[in-house]
Amino acid sequence: MTKIVIFGANGKMGRTIYSCIKEREDFTVVGGVDLYTEQYADFPIVDSPAKLPEKPDVIIDYSNPASLDSILEYCLSTGVPVVLATTGYSDEQINKIRSASQQIPVFFTFNMSLGINLLVQLAKKAASVLGDQFDIEIVEKHHNQKIDAPSGTAIMLANAINETLDNSKHYVYDRHSQRKKRERSEIGMHSVRGGTIVGEHDVIFAGHDEVITLSHSASSKTVFAEGSINAAGYIKDKKPGLYDMSELVID
C-alpha cells in the first residue's frame, strides 16, 4: 500500500485525486496540505508539511508554484519522492526542481495525461518529417479560472518540436502587437480561456495547400489525476533523479 500526501488537497485536482485513490486498493491518502484546512475525508489536512502526522511514501502536488520551496524543503529533509503536477513554474523554479532531483526522486511533467504525452511524440515525428516546409502553430484552450498562459502543456509541445528541429525556432505569443509577415523560424502559441474547458491542444502544421492538425481534448480532470497517481507508484522506489511521463510509458 502506497501512502500519499496531497498538496493542494482542498483544490479541485486535490479532491479529484482523492476520489480516484479511494477506488483503488494499492494507494491510500494519509494527509493533505492546503491553506484551507477543511477536512472532507478520513485524512487530516494541515497548512504546513511540518504538521503532517506521518511521513508518506510519495507526495503529489497540485497546489501552486508558490508552494514549491516548502515542498522541496520537506522532501529533501525527509527523502520523500515527489510528483510535481503544478503548472506555471518560472525558469528559476525549474532549476530548483532539477537541483532537488539530484538528491530525491522527482517526477515532473507539464501534463500528466497519457494522451497528451502521445501527442508530444506524434508532434515530434511530424516535425522531423515535415521540417521547415510547414509553419507550426499551437492553440491551447482552458477554463476561465486558469491563471498561466500559454499552458505548460503548450510549452512542452513547443519545446519537444523545437528540440527535434535542432532548436532552430523561436516562440511568438499571439500576433496583435506585430505588423509583419510570419517568419519561417516561428512557432506560434495562442491561448483561449473560457467556461469550463478542461484542456484542449491543437498542433497545426500548415504547408502549401495542405494542413495537418494533431489534437487532444480532455473531458475531465480524472485523466490527469490518474496519471499523477500512476507516477507516484512509479517513483516511490526509484533512485534520485528527474523522471517524466515518457519514462513511465516506456517502463
PDB file of C-alpha atoms in Angstrom:
ATOM      1  CA  MET A   1       0.000   0.000   0.000  1.00  0.00           C
ATOM      2  CA  THR A   2       1.475   3.331  -1.113  1.00  0.00           C
ATOM      3  CA  LYS A   3       0.832   6.178   1.323  1.00  0.00           C
ATOM      4  CA  ILE A   4       0.145   9.529  -0.373  1.00  0.00           C
ATOM      5  CA  VAL A   5       0.073  13.129   0.847  1.00  0.00           C
ATOM      6  CA  ILE A   6      -1.745  15.580  -1.441  1.00  0.00           C
ATOM      7  CA  PHE A   7      -0.513  19.166  -1.663  1.00  0.00           C
ATOM      8  CA  GLY A   8      -3.437  21.344  -2.666  1.00  0.00           C
ATOM      9  CA  ALA A   9      -5.777  18.814  -1.056  1.00  0.00           C
ATOM     10  CA  ASN A  10      -8.772  21.166  -0.994  1.00  0.00           C
ATOM     11  CA  GLY A  11      -8.431  22.251  -4.613  1.00  0.00           C
ATOM     12  CA  LYS A  12     -10.359  20.696  -7.497  1.00  0.00           C
ATOM     13  CA  MET A  13      -7.469  18.475  -8.536  1.00  0.00           C
ATOM     14  CA  GLY A  14      -6.666  17.522  -4.952  1.00  0.00           C
ATOM     15  CA  ARG A  15     -10.215  16.335  -4.395  1.00  0.00           C
ATOM     16  CA  THR A  16     -10.197  14.524  -7.736  1.00  0.00           C
ATOM     17  CA  ILE A  17      -7.010  12.668  -6.772  1.00  0.00           C
ATOM     18  CA  TYR A  18      -8.606  11.575  -3.505  1.00  0.00           C
ATOM     19  CA  SER A  19     -11.729  10.385  -5.338  1.00  0.00           C
ATOM     20  CA  CYS A  20      -9.564   8.265  -7.641  1.00  0.00           C
ATOM     21  CA  ILE A  21      -7.395   6.867  -4.848  1.00  0.00           C
ATOM     22  CA  LYS A  22     -10.337   5.803  -2.681  1.00  0.00           C
ATOM     23  CA  GLU A  23     -11.435   3.492  -5.517  1.00  0.00           C
ATOM     24  CA  ARG A  24      -8.052   1.763  -5.551  1.00  0.00           C
ATOM     25  CA  GLU A  25      -6.578  -0.847  -3.228  1.00  0.00           C
ATOM     26  CA  ASP A  26      -2.899  -0.085  -3.836  1.00  0.00           C
ATOM     27  CA  PHE A  27      -2.904   3.535  -2.612  1.00  0.00           C
ATOM     28  CA  THR A  28      -4.178   5.412   0.425  1.00  0.00           C
ATOM     29  CA  VAL A  29      -4.179   9.108   1.371  1.00  0.00           C
ATOM     30  CA  VAL A  30      -2.634   9.723   4.793  1.00  0.00           C
ATOM     31  CA  GLY A  31      -2.636  13.508   4.754  1.00  0.00           C
ATOM     32  CA  GLY A  32      -3.156  16.712   2.848  1.00  0.00           C
ATOM     33  CA  VAL A  33      -1.566  20.156   2.831  1.00  0.00           C
ATOM     34  CA  ASP A  34      -3.591  23.245   1.965  1.00  0.00           C
ATOM     35  CA  LEU A  35      -4.068  26.812   3.193  1.00  0.00           C
ATOM     36  CA  TYR A  36      -7.711  25.839   3.633  1.00  0.00           C
ATOM     37  CA  THR A  37      -7.737  23.033   6.169  1.00  0.00           C
ATOM     38  CA  GLU A  38     -11.384  21.986   5.888  1.00  0.00           C
ATOM     39  CA  GLN A  39     -11.479  18.193   6.252  1.00  0.00           C
ATOM     40  CA  TYR A  40     -13.743  16.332   3.809  1.00  0.00           C
ATOM     41  CA  ALA A  41     -12.456  12.758   4.164  1.00  0.00           C
ATOM     42  CA  ASP A  42     -10.764  10.456   6.653  1.00  0.00           C
ATOM     43  CA  PHE A  43      -7.330  12.098   6.453  1.00  0.00           C
ATOM     44  CA  PRO A  44      -6.072  15.279   8.161  1.00  0.00           C
ATOM     45  CA  ILE A  45      -5.430  18.464   6.178  1.00  0.00           C
ATOM     46  CA  VAL A  46      -2.817  20.832   7.583  1.00  0.00           C
ATOM     47  CA  ASP A  47      -1.468  24.179   6.421  1.00  0.00           C
ATOM     48  CA  SER A  48       2.210  23.200   6.564  1.00  0.00           C
ATOM     49  CA  PRO A  49       4.077  19.981   5.727  1.00  0.00           C
ATOM     50  CA  ALA A  50       5.811  20.217   9.109  1.00  0.00           C
ATOM     51  CA  LYS A  51       2.424  19.482  10.728  1.00  0.00           C
ATOM     52  CA  LEU A  52       1.826  16.241   8.820  1.00  0.00           C
ATOM     53  CA  PRO A  53       1.112  13.441  11.323  1.00  0.00           C
ATOM     54  CA  GLU A  54       3.106  10.824   9.415  1.00  0.00           C
ATOM     55  CA  LYS A  55       5.678  10.537   6.655  1.00  0.00           C
ATOM     56  CA  PRO A  56       4.189   9.446   3.313  1.00  0.00           C
ATOM     57  CA  ASP A  57       5.752   7.274   0.636  1.00  0.00           C
ATOM     58  CA  VAL A  58       5.158   9.946  -2.031  1.00  0.00           C
ATOM     59  CA  ILE A  59       3.810  13.498  -2.245  1.00  0.00           C
ATOM     60  CA  ILE A  60       1.559  14.518  -5.131  1.00  0.00           C
ATOM     61  CA  ASP A  61       1.463  18.271  -5.682  1.00  0.00           C
ATOM     62  CA  TYR A  62      -1.401  20.052  -7.409  1.00  0.00           C
ATOM     63  CA  SER A  63      -1.193  23.286  -5.459  1.00  0.00           C
ATOM     64  CA  ASN A  64       0.508  26.466  -6.643  1.00  0.00           C
ATOM     65  CA  PRO A  65       4.020  27.402  -7.821  1.00  0.00           C
ATOM     66  CA  ALA A  66       4.362  29.475  -4.635  1.00  0.00           C
ATOM     67  CA  SER A  67       4.357  26.225  -2.632  1.00  0.00           C
ATOM     68  CA  LEU A  68       7.417  24.793  -4.369  1.00  0.00           C
ATOM     69  CA  ASP A  69      10.005  25.874  -1.788  1.00  0.00           C
ATOM     70  CA  SER A  70       8.104  24.358   1.144  1.00  0.00           C
ATOM     71  CA  ILE A  71       7.500  21.130  -0.791  1.00  0.00           C
ATOM     72  CA  LEU A  72      11.123  20.709  -1.784  1.00  0.00           C
ATOM     73  CA  GLU A  73      12.338  21.628   1.696  1.00  0.00           C
ATOM     74  CA  TYR A  74      10.152  18.925   3.242  1.00  0.00           C
ATOM     75  CA  CYS A  75      11.041  16.293   0.650  1.00  0.00           C
ATOM     76  CA  LEU A  76      14.763  17.000   0.806  1.00  0.00           C
ATOM     77  CA  SER A  77      14.771  16.795   4.609  1.00  0.00           C
ATOM     78  CA  THR A  78      12.761  13.552   4.704  1.00  0.00           C
ATOM     79  CA  GLY A  79      13.843  11.865   1.465  1.00  0.00           C
ATOM     80  CA  VAL A  80      10.228  11.597   0.272  1.00  0.00           C
ATOM     81  CA  PRO A  81       9.779  11.353  -3.528  1.00  0.00           C
ATOM     82  CA  VAL A  82       7.507  13.966  -5.101  1.00  0.00           C
ATOM     83  CA  VAL A  83       5.233  14.188  -8.137  1.00  0.00           C
ATOM     84  CA  LEU A  84       5.078  17.831  -9.257  1.00  0.00           C
ATOM     85  CA  ALA A  85       1.972  18.318 -11.387  1.00  0.00           C
ATOM     86  CA  THR A  86       1.508  22.060 -10.836  1.00  0.00           C
ATOM     87  CA  THR A  87       1.994  24.343 -13.853  1.00  0.00           C
ATOM     88  CA  GLY A  88       3.262  27.905 -14.160  1.00  0.00           C
ATOM     89  CA  TYR A  89       6.769  27.434 -12.755  1.00  0.00           C
ATOM     90  CA  SER A  90       9.391  30.060 -13.584  1.00  0.00           C
ATOM     91  CA  ASP A  91      12.757  29.131 -15.092  1.00  0.00           C
ATOM     92  CA  GLU A  92      14.331  29.708 -11.675  1.00  0.00           C
ATOM     93  CA  GLN A  93      11.889  27.288 -10.054  1.00  0.00           C
ATOM     94  CA  ILE A  94      12.502  24.658 -12.724  1.00  0.00           C
ATOM     95  CA  ASN A  95      16.212  24.922 -11.940  1.00  0.00           C
ATOM     96  CA  LYS A  96      15.385  24.296  -8.266  1.00  0.00           C
ATOM     97  CA  ILE A  97      13.415  21.203  -9.280  1.00  0.00           C
ATOM     98  CA  ARG A  98      16.356  19.895 -11.300  1.00  0.00           C
ATOM     99  CA  SER A  99      18.724  20.565  -8.420  1.00  0.00           C
ATOM    100  CA  ALA A 100      16.461  18.738  -5.941  1.00  0.00           C
ATOM    101  CA  SER A 101      16.277  15.727  -8.257  1.00  0.00           C
ATOM    102  CA  GLN A 102      19.961  15.102  -7.614  1.00  0.00           C
ATOM    103  CA  GLN A 103      19.035  14.109  -4.055  1.00  0.00           C
ATOM    104  CA  ILE A 104      15.478  12.732  -4.285  1.00  0.00           C
ATOM    105  CA  PRO A 105      13.248  11.148  -6.944  1.00  0.00           C
ATOM    106  CA  VAL A 106      11.237  13.902  -8.669  1.00  0.00           C
ATOM    107  CA  PHE A 107       8.535  13.226 -11.262  1.00  0.00           C
ATOM    108  CA  PHE A 108       7.985  16.443 -13.205  1.00  0.00           C
ATOM    109  CA  THR A 109       5.982  16.988 -16.354  1.00  0.00           C
ATOM    110  CA  PHE A 110       3.753  19.752 -17.694  1.00  0.00           C
ATOM    111  CA  ASN A 111       0.884  17.329 -18.270  1.00  0.00           C
ATOM    112  CA  MET A 112       0.006  14.032 -16.596  1.00  0.00           C
ATOM    113  CA  SER A 113      -2.241  12.743 -19.394  1.00  0.00           C
ATOM    114  CA  LEU A 114      -1.054   9.683 -21.312  1.00  0.00           C
ATOM    115  CA  GLY A 115      -2.822  11.026 -24.406  1.00  0.00           C
ATOM    116  CA  ILE A 116      -1.009  14.359 -24.241  1.00  0.00           C
ATOM    117  CA  ASN A 117       2.329  12.618 -23.966  1.00  0.00           C
ATOM    118  CA  LEU A 118       1.446  10.563 -27.038  1.00  0.00           C
ATOM    119  CA  LEU A 119       0.572  13.841 -28.776  1.00  0.00           C
ATOM    120  CA  VAL A 120       4.077  15.091 -27.953  1.00  0.00           C
ATOM    121  CA  GLN A 121       5.617  12.058 -29.638  1.00  0.00           C
ATOM    122  CA  LEU A 122       3.384  12.458 -32.703  1.00  0.00           C
ATOM    123  CA  ALA A 123       4.255  16.148 -32.952  1.00  0.00           C
ATOM    124  CA  LYS A 124       7.964  15.345 -32.822  1.00  0.00           C
ATOM    125  CA  LYS A 125       7.556  12.769 -35.580  1.00  0.00           C
ATOM    126  CA  ALA A 126       5.582  15.222 -37.727  1.00  0.00           C
ATOM    127  CA  ALA A 127       8.236  17.896 -37.225  1.00  0.00           C
ATOM    128  CA  SER A 128      11.023  15.510 -38.235  1.00  0.00           C
ATOM    129  CA  VAL A 129       9.169  14.525 -41.420  1.00  0.00           C
ATOM    130  CA  LEU A 130       7.877  17.960 -42.439  1.00  0.00           C
ATOM    131  CA  GLY A 131      10.926  20.004 -41.449  1.00  0.00           C
ATOM    132  CA  ASP A 132      10.880  23.659 -42.449  1.00  0.00           C
ATOM    133  CA  GLN A 133       8.307  23.183 -45.198  1.00  0.00           C
ATOM    134  CA  PHE A 134       5.370  23.725 -42.806  1.00  0.00           C
ATOM    135  CA  ASP A 135       4.549  26.577 -40.438  1.00  0.00           C
ATOM    136  CA  ILE A 136       3.835  25.410 -36.880  1.00  0.00           C
ATOM    137  CA  GLU A 137       1.169  26.903 -34.625  1.00  0.00           C
ATOM    138  CA  ILE A 138      -0.081  25.670 -31.245  1.00  0.00           C
ATOM    139  CA  VAL A 139      -3.518  26.585 -29.901  1.00  0.00           C
ATOM    140  CA  GLU A 140      -4.481  25.715 -26.324  1.00  0.00           C
ATOM    141  CA  LYS A 141      -7.880  26.175 -24.645  1.00  0.00           C
ATOM    142  CA  HIS A 142      -8.661  26.045 -20.931  1.00  0.00           C
ATOM    143  CA  HIS A 143     -11.299  27.096 -18.404  1.00  0.00           C
ATOM    144  CA  ASN A 144     -11.676  30.697 -17.320  1.00  0.00           C
ATOM    145  CA  GLN A 145     -10.029  30.085 -13.929  1.00  0.00           C
ATOM    146  CA  LYS A 146      -6.622  29.093 -15.323  1.00  0.00           C
ATOM    147  CA  ILE A 147      -4.009  31.689 -14.470  1.00  0.00           C
ATOM    148  CA  ASP A 148      -0.930  30.894 -16.576  1.00  0.00           C
ATOM    149  CA  ALA A 149      -0.812  31.364 -20.342  1.00  0.00           C
ATOM    150  CA  PRO A 150       0.312  29.754 -22.514  1.00  0.00           C
ATOM    151  CA  SER A 151      -0.291  26.479 -20.751  1.00  0.00           C
ATOM    152  CA  GLY A 152       2.610  24.379 -19.553  1.00  0.00           C
ATOM    153  CA  THR A 153       1.490  21.705 -21.998  1.00  0.00           C
ATOM    154  CA  ALA A 154       1.709  24.119 -24.931  1.00  0.00           C
ATOM    155  CA  ILE A 155       5.252  24.988 -23.879  1.00  0.00           C
ATOM    156  CA  MET A 156       6.070  21.283 -23.525  1.00  0.00           C
ATOM    157  CA  LEU A 157       4.798  20.665 -27.067  1.00  0.00           C
ATOM    158  CA  ALA A 158       6.739  23.612 -28.474  1.00  0.00           C
ATOM    159  CA  ASN A 159       9.948  22.583 -26.705  1.00  0.00           C
ATOM    160  CA  ALA A 160       9.661  18.995 -27.970  1.00  0.00           C
ATOM    161  CA  ILE A 161       9.124  20.180 -31.544  1.00  0.00           C
ATOM    162  CA  ASN A 162      11.932  22.719 -31.308  1.00  0.00           C
ATOM    163  CA  GLU A 163      14.386  20.143 -29.976  1.00  0.00           C
ATOM    164  CA  THR A 164      13.507  17.908 -32.924  1.00  0.00           C
ATOM    165  CA  LEU A 165      14.348  20.815 -35.228  1.00  0.00           C
ATOM    166  CA  ASP A 166      17.712  21.488 -33.541  1.00  0.00           C
ATOM    167  CA  ASN A 167      16.275  24.430 -31.558  1.00  0.00           C
ATOM    168  CA  SER A 168      16.068  26.496 -34.722  1.00  0.00           C
ATOM    169  CA  LYS A 169      12.706  28.057 -33.824  1.00  0.00           C
ATOM    170  CA  HIS A 170      11.662  30.949 -31.614  1.00  0.00           C
ATOM    171  CA  TYR A 171       8.281  31.371 -29.963  1.00  0.00           C
ATOM    172  CA  VAL A 172       5.719  34.048 -30.786  1.00  0.00           C
ATOM    173  CA  TYR A 173       2.832  34.553 -28.362  1.00  0.00           C
ATOM    174  CA  ASP A 174      -0.201  35.915 -30.243  1.00  0.00           C
ATOM    175  CA  ARG A 175       0.283  38.472 -33.006  1.00  0.00           C
ATOM    176  CA  HIS A 176      -1.662  41.601 -32.108  1.00  0.00           C
ATOM    177  CA  SER A 177       1.487  43.654 -31.484  1.00  0.00           C
ATOM    178  CA  GLN A 178       3.196  42.688 -34.745  1.00  0.00           C
ATOM    179  CA  ARG A 179       2.632  44.242 -38.160  1.00  0.00           C
ATOM    180  CA  LYS A 180       4.717  41.960 -40.343  1.00  0.00           C
ATOM    181  CA  LYS A 181       4.629  38.694 -42.200  1.00  0.00           C
ATOM    182  CA  ARG A 182       5.162  35.466 -40.348  1.00  0.00           C
ATOM    183  CA  GLU A 183       8.782  34.329 -40.160  1.00  0.00           C
ATOM    184  CA  ARG A 184       9.658  30.758 -41.115  1.00  0.00           C
ATOM    185  CA  SER A 185      11.533  30.310 -37.828  1.00  0.00           C
ATOM    186  CA  GLU A 186       8.467  30.877 -35.644  1.00  0.00           C
ATOM    187  CA  ILE A 187       6.358  28.567 -33.544  1.00  0.00           C
ATOM    188  CA  GLY A 188       3.203  30.473 -32.712  1.00  0.00           C
ATOM    189  CA  MET A 189       1.367  29.857 -29.428  1.00  0.00           C
ATOM    190  CA  HIS A 190      -2.151  31.056 -28.719  1.00  0.00           C
ATOM    191  CA  SER A 191      -4.309  30.809 -25.593  1.00  0.00           C
ATOM    192  CA  VAL A 192      -8.092  30.669 -25.216  1.00  0.00           C
ATOM    193  CA  ARG A 193      -9.750  30.962 -21.793  1.00  0.00           C
ATOM    194  CA  GLY A 194     -13.448  30.338 -21.282  1.00  0.00           C
ATOM    195  CA  GLY A 195     -16.153  28.436 -19.470  1.00  0.00           C
ATOM    196  CA  THR A 196     -15.240  25.056 -18.032  1.00  0.00           C
ATOM    197  CA  ILE A 197     -12.933  23.779 -20.781  1.00  0.00           C
ATOM    198  CA  VAL A 198     -10.763  21.155 -19.096  1.00  0.00           C
ATOM    199  CA  GLY A 199      -7.998  21.255 -21.693  1.00  0.00           C
ATOM    200  CA  GLU A 200      -7.677  21.204 -25.477  1.00  0.00           C
ATOM    201  CA  HIS A 201      -4.475  21.381 -27.505  1.00  0.00           C
ATOM    202  CA  ASP A 202      -4.044  21.607 -31.280  1.00  0.00           C
ATOM    203  CA  VAL A 203      -0.686  21.431 -33.041  1.00  0.00           C
ATOM    204  CA  ILE A 204      -1.101  22.817 -36.550  1.00  0.00           C
ATOM    205  CA  PHE A 205       1.359  22.154 -39.369  1.00  0.00           C
ATOM    206  CA  ALA A 206       0.352  24.487 -42.203  1.00  0.00           C
ATOM    207  CA  GLY A 207       2.001  23.925 -45.577  1.00  0.00           C
ATOM    208  CA  HIS A 208       1.354  24.797 -49.195  1.00  0.00           C
ATOM    209  CA  ASP A 209      -2.230  23.752 -49.987  1.00  0.00           C
ATOM    210  CA  GLU A 210      -2.442  21.338 -47.050  1.00  0.00           C
ATOM    211  CA  VAL A 211      -2.804  21.464 -43.267  1.00  0.00           C
ATOM    212  CA  ILE A 212      -2.116  18.723 -40.714  1.00  0.00           C
ATOM    213  CA  THR A 213      -3.641  19.156 -37.260  1.00  0.00           C
ATOM    214  CA  LEU A 214      -2.826  16.966 -34.253  1.00  0.00           C
ATOM    215  CA  SER A 215      -5.350  17.362 -31.443  1.00  0.00           C
ATOM    216  CA  HIS A 216      -6.026  16.255 -27.886  1.00  0.00           C
ATOM    217  CA  SER A 217      -9.073  17.031 -25.766  1.00  0.00           C
ATOM    218  CA  ALA A 218      -9.591  16.158 -22.102  1.00  0.00           C
ATOM    219  CA  SER A 219     -13.214  15.914 -20.959  1.00  0.00           C
ATOM    220  CA  SER A 220     -12.494  15.583 -17.221  1.00  0.00           C
ATOM    221  CA  LYS A 221      -9.733  16.127 -14.681  1.00  0.00           C
ATOM    222  CA  THR A 222      -9.701  12.396 -13.922  1.00  0.00           C
ATOM    223  CA  VAL A 223      -7.193  11.659 -16.701  1.00  0.00           C
ATOM    224  CA  PHE A 224      -4.650  13.963 -15.038  1.00  0.00           C
ATOM    225  CA  ALA A 225      -5.366  12.615 -11.561  1.00  0.00           C
ATOM    226  CA  GLU A 226      -4.909   9.004 -12.635  1.00  0.00           C
ATOM    227  CA  GLY A 227      -1.683   9.919 -14.401  1.00  0.00           C
ATOM    228  CA  SER A 228      -0.245  11.532 -11.280  1.00  0.00           C
ATOM    229  CA  ILE A 229      -1.254   8.563  -9.115  1.00  0.00           C
ATOM    230  CA  ASN A 230       0.461   6.162 -11.518  1.00  0.00           C
ATOM    231  CA  ALA A 231       3.505   8.447 -11.465  1.00  0.00           C
ATOM    232  CA  ALA A 232       3.555   8.240  -7.655  1.00  0.00           C
ATOM    233  CA  GLY A 233       3.556   4.461  -7.808  1.00  0.00           C
ATOM    234  CA  TYR A 234       6.340   4.575 -10.385  1.00  0.00           C
ATOM    235  CA  ILE A 235       8.819   6.733  -8.452  1.00  0.00           C
ATOM    236  CA  LYS A 236       8.245   5.587  -4.872  1.00  0.00           C
ATOM    237  CA  ASP A 237      11.192   3.153  -5.018  1.00  0.00           C
ATOM    238  CA  LYS A 238      13.297   4.948  -7.607  1.00  0.00           C
ATOM    239  CA  LYS A 239      16.758   6.358  -7.086  1.00  0.00           C
ATOM    240  CA  PRO A 240      17.211  10.163  -7.034  1.00  0.00           C
ATOM    241  CA  GLY A 241      16.652  11.636 -10.469  1.00  0.00           C
ATOM    242  CA  LEU A 242      14.288  13.617 -12.668  1.00  0.00           C
ATOM    243  CA  TYR A 243      11.539  11.453 -14.175  1.00  0.00           C
ATOM    244  CA  ASP A 244       8.722  12.247 -16.593  1.00  0.00           C
ATOM    245  CA  MET A 245       5.804  10.610 -18.361  1.00  0.00           C
ATOM    246  CA  SER A 246       7.876   9.304 -21.257  1.00  0.00           C
ATOM    247  CA  GLU A 247       9.831   7.075 -18.871  1.00  0.00           C
ATOM    248  CA  LEU A 248       6.634   5.858 -17.211  1.00  0.00           C
ATOM    249  CA  VAL A 249       5.179   4.912 -20.584  1.00  0.00           C
ATOM    250  CA  ILE A 250       8.363   3.140 -21.728  1.00  0.00           C
ATOM    251  CA  ASP A 251       8.762   1.172 -18.494  1.00  0.00           C
TER     252      ASP A 251
END
